[in-house]
Short mmCIF file of C-alpha atoms in Angstrom, two decimals:
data_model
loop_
_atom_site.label_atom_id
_atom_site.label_comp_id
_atom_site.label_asym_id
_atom_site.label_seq_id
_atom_site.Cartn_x
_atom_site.Cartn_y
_atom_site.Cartn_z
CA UNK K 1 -30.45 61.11 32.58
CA UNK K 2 -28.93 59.02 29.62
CA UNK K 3 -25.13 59.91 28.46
CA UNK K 4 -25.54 61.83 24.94
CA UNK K 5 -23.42 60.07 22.67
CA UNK K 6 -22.45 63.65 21.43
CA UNK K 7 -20.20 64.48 25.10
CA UNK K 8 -16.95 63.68 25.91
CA UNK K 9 -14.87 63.42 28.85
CA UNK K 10 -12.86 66.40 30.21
CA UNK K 11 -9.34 66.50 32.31
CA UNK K 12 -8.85 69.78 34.87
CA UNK K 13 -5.51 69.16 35.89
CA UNK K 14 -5.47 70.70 39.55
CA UNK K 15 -1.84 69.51 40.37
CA UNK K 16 1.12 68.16 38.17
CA UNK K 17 4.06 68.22 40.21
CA UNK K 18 6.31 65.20 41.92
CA UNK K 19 7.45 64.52 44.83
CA UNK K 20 6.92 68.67 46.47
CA UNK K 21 4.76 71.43 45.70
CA UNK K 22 7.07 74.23 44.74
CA UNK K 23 6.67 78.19 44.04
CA UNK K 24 8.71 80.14 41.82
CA UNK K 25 9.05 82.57 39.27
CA UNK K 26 10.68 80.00 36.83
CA UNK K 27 7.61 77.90 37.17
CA UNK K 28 4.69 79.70 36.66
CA UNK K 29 3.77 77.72 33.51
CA UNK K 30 3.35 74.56 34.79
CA UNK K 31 2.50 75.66 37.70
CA UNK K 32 3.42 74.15 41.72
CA UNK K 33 0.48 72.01 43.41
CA UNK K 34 1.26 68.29 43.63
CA UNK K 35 -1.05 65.51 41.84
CA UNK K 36 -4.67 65.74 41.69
CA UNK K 37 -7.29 66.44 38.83
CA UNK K 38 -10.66 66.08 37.94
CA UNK K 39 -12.60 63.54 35.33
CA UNK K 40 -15.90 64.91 34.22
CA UNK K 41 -18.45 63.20 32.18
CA UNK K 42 -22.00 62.53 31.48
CA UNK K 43 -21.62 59.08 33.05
CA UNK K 44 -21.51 60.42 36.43
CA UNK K 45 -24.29 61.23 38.83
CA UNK K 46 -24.90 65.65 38.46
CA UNK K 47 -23.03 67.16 40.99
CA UNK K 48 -20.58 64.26 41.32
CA UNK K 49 -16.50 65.16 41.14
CA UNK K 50 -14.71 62.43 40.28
CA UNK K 51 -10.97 63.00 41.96
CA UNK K 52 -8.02 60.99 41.43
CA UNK K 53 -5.18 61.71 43.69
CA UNK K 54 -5.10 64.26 47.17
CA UNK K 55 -2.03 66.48 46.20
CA UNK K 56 -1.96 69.80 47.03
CA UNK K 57 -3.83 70.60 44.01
CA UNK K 58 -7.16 68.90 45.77
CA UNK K 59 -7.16 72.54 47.97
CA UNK K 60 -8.00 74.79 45.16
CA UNK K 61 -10.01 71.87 43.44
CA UNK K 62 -12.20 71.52 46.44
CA UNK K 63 -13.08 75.52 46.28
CA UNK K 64 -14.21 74.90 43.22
CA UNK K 65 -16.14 72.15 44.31
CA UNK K 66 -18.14 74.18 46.87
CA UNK K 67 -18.38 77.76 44.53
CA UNK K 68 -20.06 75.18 41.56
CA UNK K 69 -22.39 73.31 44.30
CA UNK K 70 -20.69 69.87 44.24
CA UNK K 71 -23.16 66.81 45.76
CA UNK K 72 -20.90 64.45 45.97
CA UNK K 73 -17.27 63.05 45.14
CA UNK K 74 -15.04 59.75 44.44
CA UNK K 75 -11.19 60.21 45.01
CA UNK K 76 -9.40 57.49 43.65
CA UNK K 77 -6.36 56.89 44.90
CA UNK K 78 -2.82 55.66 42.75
CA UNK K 79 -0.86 55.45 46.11
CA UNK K 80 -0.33 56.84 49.48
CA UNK K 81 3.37 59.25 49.03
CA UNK K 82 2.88 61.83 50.74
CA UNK K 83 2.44 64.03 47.19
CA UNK K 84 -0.35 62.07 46.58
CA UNK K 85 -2.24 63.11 50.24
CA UNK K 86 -1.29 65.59 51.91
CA UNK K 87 -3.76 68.48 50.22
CA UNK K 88 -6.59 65.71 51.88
CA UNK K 89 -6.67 67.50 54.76
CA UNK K 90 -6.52 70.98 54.14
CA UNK K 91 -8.70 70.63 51.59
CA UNK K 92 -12.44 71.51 52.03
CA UNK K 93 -13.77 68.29 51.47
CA UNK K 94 -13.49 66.24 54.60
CA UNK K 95 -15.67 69.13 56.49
CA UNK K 96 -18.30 68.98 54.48
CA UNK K 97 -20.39 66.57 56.47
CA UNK K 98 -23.48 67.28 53.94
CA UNK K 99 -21.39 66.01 51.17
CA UNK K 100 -20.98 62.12 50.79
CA UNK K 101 -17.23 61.60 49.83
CA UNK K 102 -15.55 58.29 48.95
CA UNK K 103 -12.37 57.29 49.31
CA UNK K 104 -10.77 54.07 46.68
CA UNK K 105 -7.01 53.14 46.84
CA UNK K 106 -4.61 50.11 47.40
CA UNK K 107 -4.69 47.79 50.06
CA UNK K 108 -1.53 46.49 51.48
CA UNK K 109 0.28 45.81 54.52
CA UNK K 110 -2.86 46.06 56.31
CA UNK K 111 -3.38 49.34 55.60
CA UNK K 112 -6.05 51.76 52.54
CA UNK K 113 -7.56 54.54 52.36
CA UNK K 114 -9.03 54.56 56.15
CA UNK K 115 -5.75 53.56 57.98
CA UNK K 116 -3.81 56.04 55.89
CA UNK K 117 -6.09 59.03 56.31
CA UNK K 118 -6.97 58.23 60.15
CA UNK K 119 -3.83 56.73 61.19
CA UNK K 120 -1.12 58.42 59.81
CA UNK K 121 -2.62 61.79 58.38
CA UNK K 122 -5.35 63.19 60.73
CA UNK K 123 -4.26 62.77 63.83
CA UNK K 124 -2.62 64.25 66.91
CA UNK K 125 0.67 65.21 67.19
CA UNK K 126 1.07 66.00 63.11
CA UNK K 127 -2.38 67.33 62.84
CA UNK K 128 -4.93 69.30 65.02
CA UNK K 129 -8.27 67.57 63.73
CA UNK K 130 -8.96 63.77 64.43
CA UNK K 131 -10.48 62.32 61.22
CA UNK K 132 -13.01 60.21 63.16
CA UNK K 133 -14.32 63.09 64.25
CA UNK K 134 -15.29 63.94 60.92
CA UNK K 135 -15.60 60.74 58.95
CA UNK K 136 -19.28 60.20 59.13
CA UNK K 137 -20.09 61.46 55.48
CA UNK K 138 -16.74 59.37 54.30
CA UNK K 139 -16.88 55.68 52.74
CA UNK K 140 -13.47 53.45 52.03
CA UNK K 141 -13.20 51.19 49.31
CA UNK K 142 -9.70 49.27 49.98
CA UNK K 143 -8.20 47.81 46.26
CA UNK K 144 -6.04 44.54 47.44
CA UNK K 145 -6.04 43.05 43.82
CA UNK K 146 -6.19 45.82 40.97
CA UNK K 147 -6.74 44.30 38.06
CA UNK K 148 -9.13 41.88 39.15
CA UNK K 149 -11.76 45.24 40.17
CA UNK K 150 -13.84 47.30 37.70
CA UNK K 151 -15.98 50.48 39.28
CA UNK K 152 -18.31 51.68 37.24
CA UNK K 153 -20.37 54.61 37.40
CA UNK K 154 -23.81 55.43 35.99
CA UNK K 155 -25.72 59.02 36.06
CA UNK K 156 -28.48 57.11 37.86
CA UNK K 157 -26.92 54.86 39.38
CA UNK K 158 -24.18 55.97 40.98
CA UNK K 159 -20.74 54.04 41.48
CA UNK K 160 -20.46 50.19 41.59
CA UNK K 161 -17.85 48.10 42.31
CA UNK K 162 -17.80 44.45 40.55
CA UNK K 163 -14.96 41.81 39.99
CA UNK K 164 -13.78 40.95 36.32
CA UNK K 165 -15.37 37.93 36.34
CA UNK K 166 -18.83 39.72 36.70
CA UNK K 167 -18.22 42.20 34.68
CA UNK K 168 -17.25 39.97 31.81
CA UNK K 169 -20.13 38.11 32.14
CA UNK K 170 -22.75 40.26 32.53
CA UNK K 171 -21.40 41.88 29.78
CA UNK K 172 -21.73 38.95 27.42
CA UNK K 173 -25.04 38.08 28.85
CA UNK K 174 -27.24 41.54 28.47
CA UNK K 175 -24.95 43.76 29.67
CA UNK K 176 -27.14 44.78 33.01
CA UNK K 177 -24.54 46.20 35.19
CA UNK K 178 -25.45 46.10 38.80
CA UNK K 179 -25.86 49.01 41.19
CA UNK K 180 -27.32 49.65 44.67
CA UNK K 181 -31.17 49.63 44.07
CA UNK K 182 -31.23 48.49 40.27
CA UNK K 183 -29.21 47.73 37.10
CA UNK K 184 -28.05 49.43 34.07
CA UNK K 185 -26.89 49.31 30.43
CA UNK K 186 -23.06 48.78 30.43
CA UNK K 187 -23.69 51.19 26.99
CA UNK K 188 -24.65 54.20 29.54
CA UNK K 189 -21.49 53.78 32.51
CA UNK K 190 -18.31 54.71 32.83
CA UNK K 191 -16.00 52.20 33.14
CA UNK K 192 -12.78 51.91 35.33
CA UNK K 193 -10.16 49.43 35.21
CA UNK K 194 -7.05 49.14 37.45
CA UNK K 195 -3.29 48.08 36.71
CA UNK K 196 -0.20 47.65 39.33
CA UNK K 197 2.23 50.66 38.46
CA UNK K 198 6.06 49.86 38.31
CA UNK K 199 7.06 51.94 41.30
CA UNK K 200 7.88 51.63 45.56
CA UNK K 201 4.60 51.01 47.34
CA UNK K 202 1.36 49.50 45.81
CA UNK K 203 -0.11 51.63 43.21
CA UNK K 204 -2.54 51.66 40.76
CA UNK K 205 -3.01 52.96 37.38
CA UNK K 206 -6.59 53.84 36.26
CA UNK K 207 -8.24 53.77 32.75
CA UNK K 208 -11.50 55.46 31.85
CA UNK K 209 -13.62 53.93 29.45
CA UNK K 210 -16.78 56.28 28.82
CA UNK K 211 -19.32 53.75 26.65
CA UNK K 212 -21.53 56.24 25.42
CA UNK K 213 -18.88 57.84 23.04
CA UNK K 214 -16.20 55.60 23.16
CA UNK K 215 -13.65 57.24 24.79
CA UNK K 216 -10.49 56.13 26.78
CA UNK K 217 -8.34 58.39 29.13
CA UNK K 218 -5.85 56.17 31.03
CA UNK K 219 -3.78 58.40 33.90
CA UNK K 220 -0.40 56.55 34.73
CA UNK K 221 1.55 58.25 37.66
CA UNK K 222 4.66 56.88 39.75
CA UNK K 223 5.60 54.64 37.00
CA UNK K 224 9.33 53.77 36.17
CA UNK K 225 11.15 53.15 32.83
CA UNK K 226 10.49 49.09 31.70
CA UNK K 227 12.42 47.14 29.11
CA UNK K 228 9.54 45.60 28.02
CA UNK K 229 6.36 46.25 28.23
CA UNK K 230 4.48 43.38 29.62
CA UNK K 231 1.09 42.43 27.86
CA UNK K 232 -1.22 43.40 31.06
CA UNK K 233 0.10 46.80 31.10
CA UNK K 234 0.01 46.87 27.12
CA UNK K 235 -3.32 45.84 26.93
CA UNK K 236 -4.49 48.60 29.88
CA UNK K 237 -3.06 51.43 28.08
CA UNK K 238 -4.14 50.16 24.53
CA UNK K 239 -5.85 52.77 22.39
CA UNK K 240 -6.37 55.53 24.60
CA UNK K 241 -7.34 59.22 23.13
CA UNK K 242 -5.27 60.41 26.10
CA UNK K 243 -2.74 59.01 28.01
CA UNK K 244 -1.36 60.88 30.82
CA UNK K 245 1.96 59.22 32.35
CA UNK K 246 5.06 59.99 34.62
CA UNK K 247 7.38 61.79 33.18
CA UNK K 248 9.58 63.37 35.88
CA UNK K 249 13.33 63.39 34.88
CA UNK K 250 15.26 63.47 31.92
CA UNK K 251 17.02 60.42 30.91
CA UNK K 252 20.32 61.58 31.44
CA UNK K 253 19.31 62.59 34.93
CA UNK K 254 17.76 59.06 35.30
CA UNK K 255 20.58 57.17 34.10
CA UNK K 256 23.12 59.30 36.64
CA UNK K 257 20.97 60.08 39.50
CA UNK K 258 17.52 58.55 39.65
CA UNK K 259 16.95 55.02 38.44
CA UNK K 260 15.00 52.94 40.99
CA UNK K 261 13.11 56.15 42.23
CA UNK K 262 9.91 54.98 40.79
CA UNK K 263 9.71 57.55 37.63
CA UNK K 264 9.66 58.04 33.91
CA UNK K 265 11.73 59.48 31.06
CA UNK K 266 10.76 61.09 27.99
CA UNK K 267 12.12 58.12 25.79
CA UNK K 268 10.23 55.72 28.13
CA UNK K 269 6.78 57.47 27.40
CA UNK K 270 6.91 58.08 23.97
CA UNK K 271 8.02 54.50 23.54
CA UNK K 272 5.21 53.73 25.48
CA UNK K 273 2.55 55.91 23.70
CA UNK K 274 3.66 54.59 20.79
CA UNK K 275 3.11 50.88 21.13
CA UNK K 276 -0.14 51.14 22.55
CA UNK K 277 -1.24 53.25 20.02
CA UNK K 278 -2.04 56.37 22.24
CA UNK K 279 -3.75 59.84 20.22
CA UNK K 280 -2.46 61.82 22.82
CA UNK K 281 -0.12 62.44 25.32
CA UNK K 282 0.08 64.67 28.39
CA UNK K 283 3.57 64.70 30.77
CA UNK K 284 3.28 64.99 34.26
CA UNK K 285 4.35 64.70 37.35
CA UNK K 286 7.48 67.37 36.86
CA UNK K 287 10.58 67.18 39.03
CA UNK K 288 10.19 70.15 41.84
CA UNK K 289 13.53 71.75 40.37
CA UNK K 290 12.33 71.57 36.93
CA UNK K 291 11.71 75.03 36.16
CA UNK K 292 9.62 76.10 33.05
CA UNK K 293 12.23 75.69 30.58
CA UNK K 294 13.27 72.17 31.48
CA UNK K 295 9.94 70.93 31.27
CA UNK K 296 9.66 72.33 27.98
CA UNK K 297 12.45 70.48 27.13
CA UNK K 298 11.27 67.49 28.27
CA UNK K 299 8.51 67.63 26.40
CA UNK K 300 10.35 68.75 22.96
CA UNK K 301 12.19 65.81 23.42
CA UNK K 302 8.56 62.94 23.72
CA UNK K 303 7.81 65.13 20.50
CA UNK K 304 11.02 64.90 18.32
CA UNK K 305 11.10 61.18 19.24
CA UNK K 306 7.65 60.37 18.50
CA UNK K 307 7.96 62.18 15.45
CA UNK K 308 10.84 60.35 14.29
CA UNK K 309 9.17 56.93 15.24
CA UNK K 310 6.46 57.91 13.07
CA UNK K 311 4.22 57.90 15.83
CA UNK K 312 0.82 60.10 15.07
CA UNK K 313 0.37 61.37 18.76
CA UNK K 314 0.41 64.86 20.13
CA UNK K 315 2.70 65.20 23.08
CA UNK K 316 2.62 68.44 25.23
CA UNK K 317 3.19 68.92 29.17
CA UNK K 318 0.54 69.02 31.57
CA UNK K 319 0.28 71.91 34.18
CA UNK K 320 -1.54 73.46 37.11
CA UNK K 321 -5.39 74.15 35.83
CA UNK K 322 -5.33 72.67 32.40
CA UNK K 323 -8.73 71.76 30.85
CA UNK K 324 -8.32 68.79 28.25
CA UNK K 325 -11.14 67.77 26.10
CA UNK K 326 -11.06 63.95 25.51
#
């Protein structure tokens, strides 16, 4: 079960709001579910749905998961706000003892994915099922140090988790990468690298790097406007076919209102998409009283200044159930 150089990676969007899911008529575009969507690719095992983020979106996503006969599935994690969890829960997938389901997000204070989940989520008084009780299929990976992790995923081989230093060794040796019961070509995986986000509360920015064609989707959420744009981060986001970031308020809002809340502008990320060179990119995480037509404005404005930068990248706004071909 090689990759076919041929494929490419594909987005489903399940959830693009911030901060609340909200329903209204003035928002049926972009739709109301918080963060969550789905990365597919030939890189991963068949059957396995690789998540990032538990918004509310990860409801209807994990319906989908059971109609299409889902085996298995990775959720990584940016961060633990509550828009980022609290579909977990209500969603399908923690019930489904049949189904292995893994858990990866930051590690601080003492407390990932199993303290946040078990601790603080699904548990008596603020919910009426005890995740122990059903955590037997789940496995936690905690992520102390982003950028010094790489997972990896092969069709065969399933996920891996190695340091930097491995990876960049093995790679310059033969590039065998190492999973449970064998290893792999690094020219069949999918490869994931990590970056600290600028916003309250560890979180982590993920970049997919799918070997057998080349591609690069990087998804940047809960990220605030930067002078600069330090050379870690630049070099994470660097070419990327699609890059997906933050773009919640408008700057005026920002400058008045929200600066320090741990979001983006639409000068920010086309700034941003620009200097790193992106093909692509898709604004999310909209502001809950954003209604249809601000959002469209927000996202006129990332393509009028891109345009006048000279910038060659398509800009247009992410929303609920959105299928984007890498």
């Amino acid at each position: 079960a090689v990759p076919r150089k041929g494929t490419y990676m594909k987005i489903t969007f399940y959830g693009t709001r911030g901060s609340t899911p909200v329903s209204n008529r003035s928002s049926r575009k972009y739709g109301g579910n918080t963060t969550c969507l789905r990365v597919e690719s030939e890189c991963l095992p068949g059957g396995h749905w690789l998540v990032v983020d538990a918004g509310s979106g990860i409801v209807p996503l994990s319906w989908d998961f059971a109609k299409n006969g889902g085996k298995a599935v990775t959720i990584l994690q940016s961060h633990w706000h509550h828009d980022h969890t609290q579909g977990f829960a209500l969603s399908a997938l923690p019930y489904l003892k049949h189904v292995p389901l893994s858990i990866v997000g930051p590690y601080e204070h003492r407390i990932g994915p199993r303290q946040v989940y078990a601790n603080f989520i699904m548990r008596s008084p603020v919910f009426p099922v005890n995740f122990r009780e059903w955590a037997s299929h789940i496995n936690c990976y905690n992520i102390e140090f982003p950028s010094s992790n790489i997972l990896l995923f092969h069709p065969c081989g399933g996920m891996s988790r190695v340091t930097v230093e491995q990876y960049e060794r093995l790679a310059d040796d033969n590039g065998q990468m190492p999973f449970k019961k064998q290893k792999f070509p690094l020219g069949e995986c999918l490869v994931v690298r990590m970056h600290k986000s600028h916003h309250p509360e560890y979180t982590i920015s993920y970049r997919f790097e799918e070997k057998p064609t080349g591609k690069v989707f990087i998804f940047v959420t809960d990220h605030e406007n930067e002078d600069g744009l330090p050379m870690s981060f630049r070099t994470h986001l660097a070419g990327a076919d699609l890059l997906v970031m933050d773009c919640q308020y408008t700057d005026e809002k920002y400058q008045k209102v929200t600066a320090g809340w741990g979001h983006a502008t639409p000068s920010y990320v086309a700034r941003v998409a620009k200097e790193t060179g992106a093909k692509a990119l898709g604004l999310t995480h909209h502001d809950p009283p954003s209604d249809d037509a601000m959002v469209d404005s927000i996202v006129e404005t990332a393509q009028r200044l891109l345009a006048e930068s000279g910038a060659n990248t398509r800009a247009f706004g992410c929303y609920d159930y959105m299928e984007v071909a890498v």
